[in-house]
XYZ file of C-alpha atoms in Angstrom:
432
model
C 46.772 290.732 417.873
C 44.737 290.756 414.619
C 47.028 291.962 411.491
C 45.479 293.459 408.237
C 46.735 291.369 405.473
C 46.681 294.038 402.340
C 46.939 294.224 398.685
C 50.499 294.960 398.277
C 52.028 297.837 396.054
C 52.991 295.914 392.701
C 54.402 298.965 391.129
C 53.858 302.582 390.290
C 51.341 302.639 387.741
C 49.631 299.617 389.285
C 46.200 300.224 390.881
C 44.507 296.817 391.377
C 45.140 293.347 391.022
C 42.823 290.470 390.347
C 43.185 287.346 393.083
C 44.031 284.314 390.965
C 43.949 281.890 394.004
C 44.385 281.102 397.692
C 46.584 278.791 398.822
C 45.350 279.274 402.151
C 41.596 279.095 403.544
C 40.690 280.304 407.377
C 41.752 278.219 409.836
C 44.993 277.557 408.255
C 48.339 278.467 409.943
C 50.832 280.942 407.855
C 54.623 281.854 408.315
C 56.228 284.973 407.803
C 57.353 285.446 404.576
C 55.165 282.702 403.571
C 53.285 282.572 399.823
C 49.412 282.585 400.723
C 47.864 284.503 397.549
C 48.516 284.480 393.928
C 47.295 287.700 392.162
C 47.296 289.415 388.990
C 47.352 292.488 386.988
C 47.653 292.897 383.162
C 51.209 292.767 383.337
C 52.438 290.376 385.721
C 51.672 287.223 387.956
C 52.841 287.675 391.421
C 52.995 285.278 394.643
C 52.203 287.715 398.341
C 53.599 286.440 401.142
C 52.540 287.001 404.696
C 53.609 289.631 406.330
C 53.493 287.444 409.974
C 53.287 284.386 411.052
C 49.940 283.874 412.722
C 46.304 282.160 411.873
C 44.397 283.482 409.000
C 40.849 284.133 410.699
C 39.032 286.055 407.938
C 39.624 285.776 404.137
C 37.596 288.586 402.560
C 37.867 288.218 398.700
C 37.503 285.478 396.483
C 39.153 283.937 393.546
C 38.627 286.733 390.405
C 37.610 289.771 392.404
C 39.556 292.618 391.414
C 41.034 294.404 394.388
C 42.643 297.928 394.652
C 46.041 298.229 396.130
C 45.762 298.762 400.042
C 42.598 296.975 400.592
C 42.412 294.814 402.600
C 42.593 291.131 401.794
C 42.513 289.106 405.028
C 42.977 288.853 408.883
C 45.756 287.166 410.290
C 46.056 286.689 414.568
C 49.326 286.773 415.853
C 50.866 286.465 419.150
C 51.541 290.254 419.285
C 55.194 289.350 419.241
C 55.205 289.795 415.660
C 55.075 292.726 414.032
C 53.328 293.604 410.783
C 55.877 293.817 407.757
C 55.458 295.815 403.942
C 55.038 293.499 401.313
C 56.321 295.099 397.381
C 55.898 292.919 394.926
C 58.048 293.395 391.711
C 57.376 291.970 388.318
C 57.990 288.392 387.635
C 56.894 287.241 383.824
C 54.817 289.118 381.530
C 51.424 287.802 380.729
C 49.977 287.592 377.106
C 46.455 288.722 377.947
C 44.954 291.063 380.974
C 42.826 289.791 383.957
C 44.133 286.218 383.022
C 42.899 283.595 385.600
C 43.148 279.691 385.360
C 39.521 279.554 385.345
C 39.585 280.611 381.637
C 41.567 277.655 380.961
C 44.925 279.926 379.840
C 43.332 281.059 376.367
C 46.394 283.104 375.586
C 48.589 282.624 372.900
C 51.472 280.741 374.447
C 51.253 277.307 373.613
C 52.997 276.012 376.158
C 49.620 277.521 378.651
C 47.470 275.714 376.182
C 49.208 272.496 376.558
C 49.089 273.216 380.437
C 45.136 272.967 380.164
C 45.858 269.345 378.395
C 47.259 267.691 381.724
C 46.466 264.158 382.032
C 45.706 264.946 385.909
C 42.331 266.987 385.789
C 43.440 267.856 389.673
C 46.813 269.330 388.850
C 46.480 272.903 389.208
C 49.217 275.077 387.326
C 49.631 278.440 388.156
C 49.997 281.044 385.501
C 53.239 281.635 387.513
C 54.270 278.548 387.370
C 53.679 278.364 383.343
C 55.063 281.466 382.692
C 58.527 279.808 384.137
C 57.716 276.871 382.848
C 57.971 278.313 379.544
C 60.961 280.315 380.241
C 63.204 277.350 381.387
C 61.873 275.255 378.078
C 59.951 272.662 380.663
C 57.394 270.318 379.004
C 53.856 270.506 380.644
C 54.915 266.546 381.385
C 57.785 267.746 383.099
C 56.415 270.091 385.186
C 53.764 267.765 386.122
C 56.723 265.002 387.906
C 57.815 267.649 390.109
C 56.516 267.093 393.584
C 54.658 269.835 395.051
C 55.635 271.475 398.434
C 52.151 273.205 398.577
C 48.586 272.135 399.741
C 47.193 269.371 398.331
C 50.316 269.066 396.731
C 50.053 271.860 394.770
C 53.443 273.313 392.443
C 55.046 276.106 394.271
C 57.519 278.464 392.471
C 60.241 276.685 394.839
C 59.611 273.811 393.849
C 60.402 274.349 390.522
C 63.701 276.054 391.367
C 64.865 273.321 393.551
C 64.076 270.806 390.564
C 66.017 272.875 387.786
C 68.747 272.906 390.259
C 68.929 268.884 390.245
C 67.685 268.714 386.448
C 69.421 266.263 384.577
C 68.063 266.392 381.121
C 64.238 267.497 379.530
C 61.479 265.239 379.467
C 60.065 265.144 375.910
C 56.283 266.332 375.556
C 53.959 263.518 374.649
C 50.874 264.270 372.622
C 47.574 264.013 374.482
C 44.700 261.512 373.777
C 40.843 262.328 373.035
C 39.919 261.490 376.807
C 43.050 264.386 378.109
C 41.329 266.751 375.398
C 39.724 270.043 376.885
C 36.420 271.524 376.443
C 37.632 275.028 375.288
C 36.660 277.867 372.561
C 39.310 276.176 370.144
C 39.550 272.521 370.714
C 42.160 270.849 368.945
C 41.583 269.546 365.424
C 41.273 265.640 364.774
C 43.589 264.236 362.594
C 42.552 262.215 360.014
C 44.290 258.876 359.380
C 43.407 256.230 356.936
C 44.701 252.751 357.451
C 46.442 251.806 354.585
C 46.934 254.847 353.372
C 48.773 257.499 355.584
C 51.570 256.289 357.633
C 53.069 257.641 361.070
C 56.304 258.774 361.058
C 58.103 258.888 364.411
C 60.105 262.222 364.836
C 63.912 260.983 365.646
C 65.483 262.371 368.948
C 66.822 265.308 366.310
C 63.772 266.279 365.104
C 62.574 266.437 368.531
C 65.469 268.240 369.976
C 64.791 271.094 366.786
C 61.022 270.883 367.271
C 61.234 271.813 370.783
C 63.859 274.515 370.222
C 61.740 276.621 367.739
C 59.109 276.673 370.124
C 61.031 277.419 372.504
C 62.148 280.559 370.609
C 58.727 281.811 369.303
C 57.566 281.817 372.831
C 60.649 283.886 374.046
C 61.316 286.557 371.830
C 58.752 288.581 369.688
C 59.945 287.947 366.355
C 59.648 291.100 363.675
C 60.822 290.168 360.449
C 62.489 292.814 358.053
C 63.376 292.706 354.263
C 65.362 294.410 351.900
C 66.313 293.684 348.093
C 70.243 294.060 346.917
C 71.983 293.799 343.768
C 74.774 291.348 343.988
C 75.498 291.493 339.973
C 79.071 292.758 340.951
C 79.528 290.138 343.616
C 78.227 287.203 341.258
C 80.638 288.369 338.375
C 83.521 288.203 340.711
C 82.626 284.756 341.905
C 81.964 283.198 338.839
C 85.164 284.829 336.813
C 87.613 283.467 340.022
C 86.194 280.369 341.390
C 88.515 278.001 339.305
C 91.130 280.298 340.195
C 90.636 279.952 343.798
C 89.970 276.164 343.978
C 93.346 275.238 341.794
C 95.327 278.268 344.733
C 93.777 277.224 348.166
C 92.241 273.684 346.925
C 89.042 275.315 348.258
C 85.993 275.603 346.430
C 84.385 279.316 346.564
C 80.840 279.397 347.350
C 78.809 282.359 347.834
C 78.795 281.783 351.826
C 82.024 282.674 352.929
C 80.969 286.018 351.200
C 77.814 286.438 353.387
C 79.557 285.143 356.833
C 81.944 287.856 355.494
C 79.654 290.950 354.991
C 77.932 290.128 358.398
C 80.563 289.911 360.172
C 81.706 293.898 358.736
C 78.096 294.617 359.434
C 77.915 293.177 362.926
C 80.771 295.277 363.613
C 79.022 298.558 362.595
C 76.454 297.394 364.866
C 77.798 295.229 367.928
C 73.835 295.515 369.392
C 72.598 293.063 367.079
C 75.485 290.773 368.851
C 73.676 290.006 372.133
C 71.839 287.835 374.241
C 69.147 288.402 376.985
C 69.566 287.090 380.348
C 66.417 288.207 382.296
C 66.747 292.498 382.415
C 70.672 292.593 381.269
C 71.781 292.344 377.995
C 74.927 290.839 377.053
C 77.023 291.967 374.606
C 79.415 289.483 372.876
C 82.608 290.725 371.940
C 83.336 287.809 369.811
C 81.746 287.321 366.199
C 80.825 283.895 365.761
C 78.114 283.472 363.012
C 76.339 279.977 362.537
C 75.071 278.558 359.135
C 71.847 276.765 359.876
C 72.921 273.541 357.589
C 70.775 270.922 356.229
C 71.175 267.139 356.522
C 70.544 264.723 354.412
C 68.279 263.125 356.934
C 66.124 266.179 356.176
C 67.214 267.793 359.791
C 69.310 271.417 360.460
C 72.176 271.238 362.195
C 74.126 275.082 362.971
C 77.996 274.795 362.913
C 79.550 278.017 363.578
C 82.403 280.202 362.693
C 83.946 281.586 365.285
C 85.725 285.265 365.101
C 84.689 285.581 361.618
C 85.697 288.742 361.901
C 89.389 287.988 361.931
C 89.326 285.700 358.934
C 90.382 286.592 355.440
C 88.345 285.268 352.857
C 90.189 282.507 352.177
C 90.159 281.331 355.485
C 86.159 281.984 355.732
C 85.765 279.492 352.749
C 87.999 276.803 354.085
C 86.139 277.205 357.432
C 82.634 277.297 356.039
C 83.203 273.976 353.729
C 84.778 272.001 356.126
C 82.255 273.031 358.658
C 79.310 272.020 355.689
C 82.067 268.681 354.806
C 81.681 267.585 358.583
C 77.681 268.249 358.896
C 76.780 266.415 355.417
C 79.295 263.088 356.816
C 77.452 263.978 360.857
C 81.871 264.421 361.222
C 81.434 267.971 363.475
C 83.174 268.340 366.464
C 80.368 269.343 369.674
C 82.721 272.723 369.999
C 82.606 273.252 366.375
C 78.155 273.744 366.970
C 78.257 275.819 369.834
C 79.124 279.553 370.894
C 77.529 281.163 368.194
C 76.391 284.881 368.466
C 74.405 285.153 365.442
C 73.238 282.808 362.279
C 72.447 283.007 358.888
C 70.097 280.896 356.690
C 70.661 280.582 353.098
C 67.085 279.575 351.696
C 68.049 280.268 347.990
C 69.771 277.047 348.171
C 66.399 275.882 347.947
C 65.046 278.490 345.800
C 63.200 280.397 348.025
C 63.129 283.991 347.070
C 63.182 284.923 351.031
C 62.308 283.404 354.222
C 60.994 284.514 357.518
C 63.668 282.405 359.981
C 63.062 281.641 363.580
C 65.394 283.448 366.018
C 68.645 280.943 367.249
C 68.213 281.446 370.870
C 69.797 282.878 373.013
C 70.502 285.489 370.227
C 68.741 288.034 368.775
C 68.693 287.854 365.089
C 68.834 285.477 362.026
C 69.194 286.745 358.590
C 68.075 284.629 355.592
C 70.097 284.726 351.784
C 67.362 284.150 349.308
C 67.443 282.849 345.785
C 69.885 284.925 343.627
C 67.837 285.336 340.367
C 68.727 287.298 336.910
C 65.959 290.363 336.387
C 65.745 293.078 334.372
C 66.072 296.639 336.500
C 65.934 300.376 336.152
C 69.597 301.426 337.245
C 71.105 304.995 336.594
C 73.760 305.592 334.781
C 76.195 308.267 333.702
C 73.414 308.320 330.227
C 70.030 308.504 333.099
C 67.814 305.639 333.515
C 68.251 302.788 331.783
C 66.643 299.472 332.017
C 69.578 296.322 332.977
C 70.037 292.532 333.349
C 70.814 292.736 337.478
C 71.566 289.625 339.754
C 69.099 290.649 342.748
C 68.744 288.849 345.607
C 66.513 289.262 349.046
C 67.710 289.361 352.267
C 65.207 289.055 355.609
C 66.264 289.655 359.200
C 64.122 288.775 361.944
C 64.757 289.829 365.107
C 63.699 289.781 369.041
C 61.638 292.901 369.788
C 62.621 292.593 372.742
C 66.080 294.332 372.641
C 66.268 295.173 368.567
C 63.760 297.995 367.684
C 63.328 298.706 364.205
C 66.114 300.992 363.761
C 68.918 298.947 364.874
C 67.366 295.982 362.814
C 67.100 297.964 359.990
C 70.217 299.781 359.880
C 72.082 296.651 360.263
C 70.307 294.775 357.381
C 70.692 297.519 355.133
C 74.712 297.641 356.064
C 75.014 293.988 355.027
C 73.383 294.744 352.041
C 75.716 297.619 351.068
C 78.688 295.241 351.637
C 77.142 292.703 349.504
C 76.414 295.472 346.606
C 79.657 297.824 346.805
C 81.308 294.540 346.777
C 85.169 295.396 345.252
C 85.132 293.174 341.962
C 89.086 293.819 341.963
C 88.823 291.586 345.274
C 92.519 289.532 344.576
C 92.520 286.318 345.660
């Protein structure tokens, strides 16, 4: 019995998909259920899998045609005991550009495809499938490359790379490639120049490696849209300064400005419990609990996040002794492995610095950072009870970004301009 092998239905408003590869050629004997074709539309890359189990006897596209939905891809001969089954294929990852293929070397804008074109193995084929989840699980291209492959020629199967996260015990690092691994692409990659004597090479510690990786990892994952607004914090700033003695000589605690921002997100992350999530695949998981990190500095020069957990329970005078001995333990590397983990949403203050504002990189899993900038002195058209007049204000910036993915503008913006009005309408008969 000869079975039509079709292009499967890949959704409703798909029409045609382009073949990416076989990984089957006539002659070759197939299960049922069985991956034999890798295709692609402008959305998604998707394995097929036979419909039988037979012997593939005609293969009628090649790798890059585009074929419409029901045509018919191959012939498969059965026994005749088998019978023909409907193949649906859903999505799998999202691609960055359409009608993608690995002939074109991955030119997208995920670095972690471009690095796949850098493998030291000139043989090795990776899928875009296989990338795509590559990147999602935060694999290095070296990585990948060490799993055995279950397919022909040894080829990397999406099993295979299921049955090795399942066994993983810890991420290879990603090692830079030399000029002889370096592709011959649109945009090669730009020499560095070193002069002996001169410049010196710095080896990043297992830290910097471990942060390296992880912003990467989030600028892959989540579509980052930054948002900014500009508050005045002249009430806020008064309080501070006329009660900080005051509140180091009561609690022994010295009052930063900190425990004042974990504070006011915490109120606004309450207003909006959305900006509280994570993504896990198509769900979205909403956190009851508040806990805020505070993306830290070491003095190594490294960031380290300890978090506050339920900072929405704490007074104020709790928040500050939290928040210093949280900063205490980073600066003396004293924190506690629970006391940097579980954290729902961070802050960054770059005014510490002196940066007027910063664009931060999303804390994965979450969805949102917001960054403190600078608090400077300006003068400022405010109206009074006289009109307009022109005032010495303490302004400040704040700047959320956020993961398009799940936080459209409104939510993003509502919520950064809530934590702004906590931060101006702050009470300055606040008792201590």
């Amino acid at each position: 019995m000869i079975i039509e092998f079709k292009m499967p239905k890949m959704g409703e408003s798909i029409s045609e998909a382009t073949i990416i590869s076989w990984l089957k050629n006539v002659g070759d004997t197939v299960d049922a259920e069985e991956t034999i074709l890798e295709v692609a539309t402008d959305k998604v890359d998707s394995e097929v899998p036979s419909p039988v189990s037979g012997i593939i006897t005609e293969i009628r596209f090649g790798k890059n045609d585009v074929v419409k939905v029901g045509e018919v891809l191959a012939l498969i001969e059965t026994d005749g005991k088998t019978s023909g089954k409907k193949i649906t294929i859903g999505k799998t990852e999202e691609r960055s550009v359409k009608n993608e293929t690995p002939n074109a070397k991955f030119q997208t804008q995920n670095p972690l495809a471009e690095r796949a074109s850098l493998k030291s193995n000139p043989d090795t084929f990776l899928s875009p499938l296989i990338i795509s989840i590559a990147q999602k699980e935060n694999l290095s291209i070296e990585e990948v490359q060490s799993i055995p492959g279950s397919g022909k020629d040894g080829r990397i199967q999406k099993s295979d790379i299921f049955n090795y996260l399942k066994n993983r015990k810890y991420p290879l690092q990603s090692k830079p490639t030399t000029n002889s691994q370096q592709p011959t692409n649109t945009y090669p990659k730009p020499v560095i120049q070193f002069t002996e004597g001169k410049d010196r090479i710095i080896e990043m510690d297992r830290m910097r490696k471990m942060i390296a990786d992880h912003m990467v990892y989030s600028k892959q994952t989540s579509p980052h849209v930054t948002s900014y607004i500009e508050v005045d914090v002249t009430n806020l700033v008064e309080w501070r300064n006329a009660n900080k003695d005051a509140f180091q000589k009561k609690h022994n605690e010295k009052l930063t400005f900190t425990p004042i921002f974990v504070d006011a997100v915490a109120k606004g992350i309450t207003d909006f419990p959305l900006i509280n999530v994570s993504v896990d695949g198509k769900n979205i998981i909403v956190h009851k609990d508040i806990n805020v990190g505070m993306a830290t500095a070491l003095p190594s020069g490294n960031l380290i996040v300890p978090v506050v957990k339920n900072a929405n329970e704490k007074n104020l005078h709790e928040l500050a002794k939290t928040v210093n001995h949280l900063a205490e333990s980073s600066r003396n590397n004293k924190l506690k492995p629970d006391e940097v983990q579980g954290s729902t949403f961070t802050i960054s203050n770059v005014g510490t610095f002196g940066s007027l504002m910063g664009t931060p990189i999303i804390n994965q899993p979450e969805v949102a950072i917001l960054a403190f900038g600078i608090i400077k002195k300006r003068p400022e058209v405010i109206t009074t009870e006289k009109g307009d007049e022109i005032a010495i204000r303490s302004m400040m910036y704040l700047s959320l970004s956020f993961d398009h993915r799940v936080v459209d503008g409104f939510l993003g913006g509502s919520f950064l301009r809530k934590v702004g009005d906590y931060l101006e309408q702050f009470d300055h008969n606040t008792t201590l």
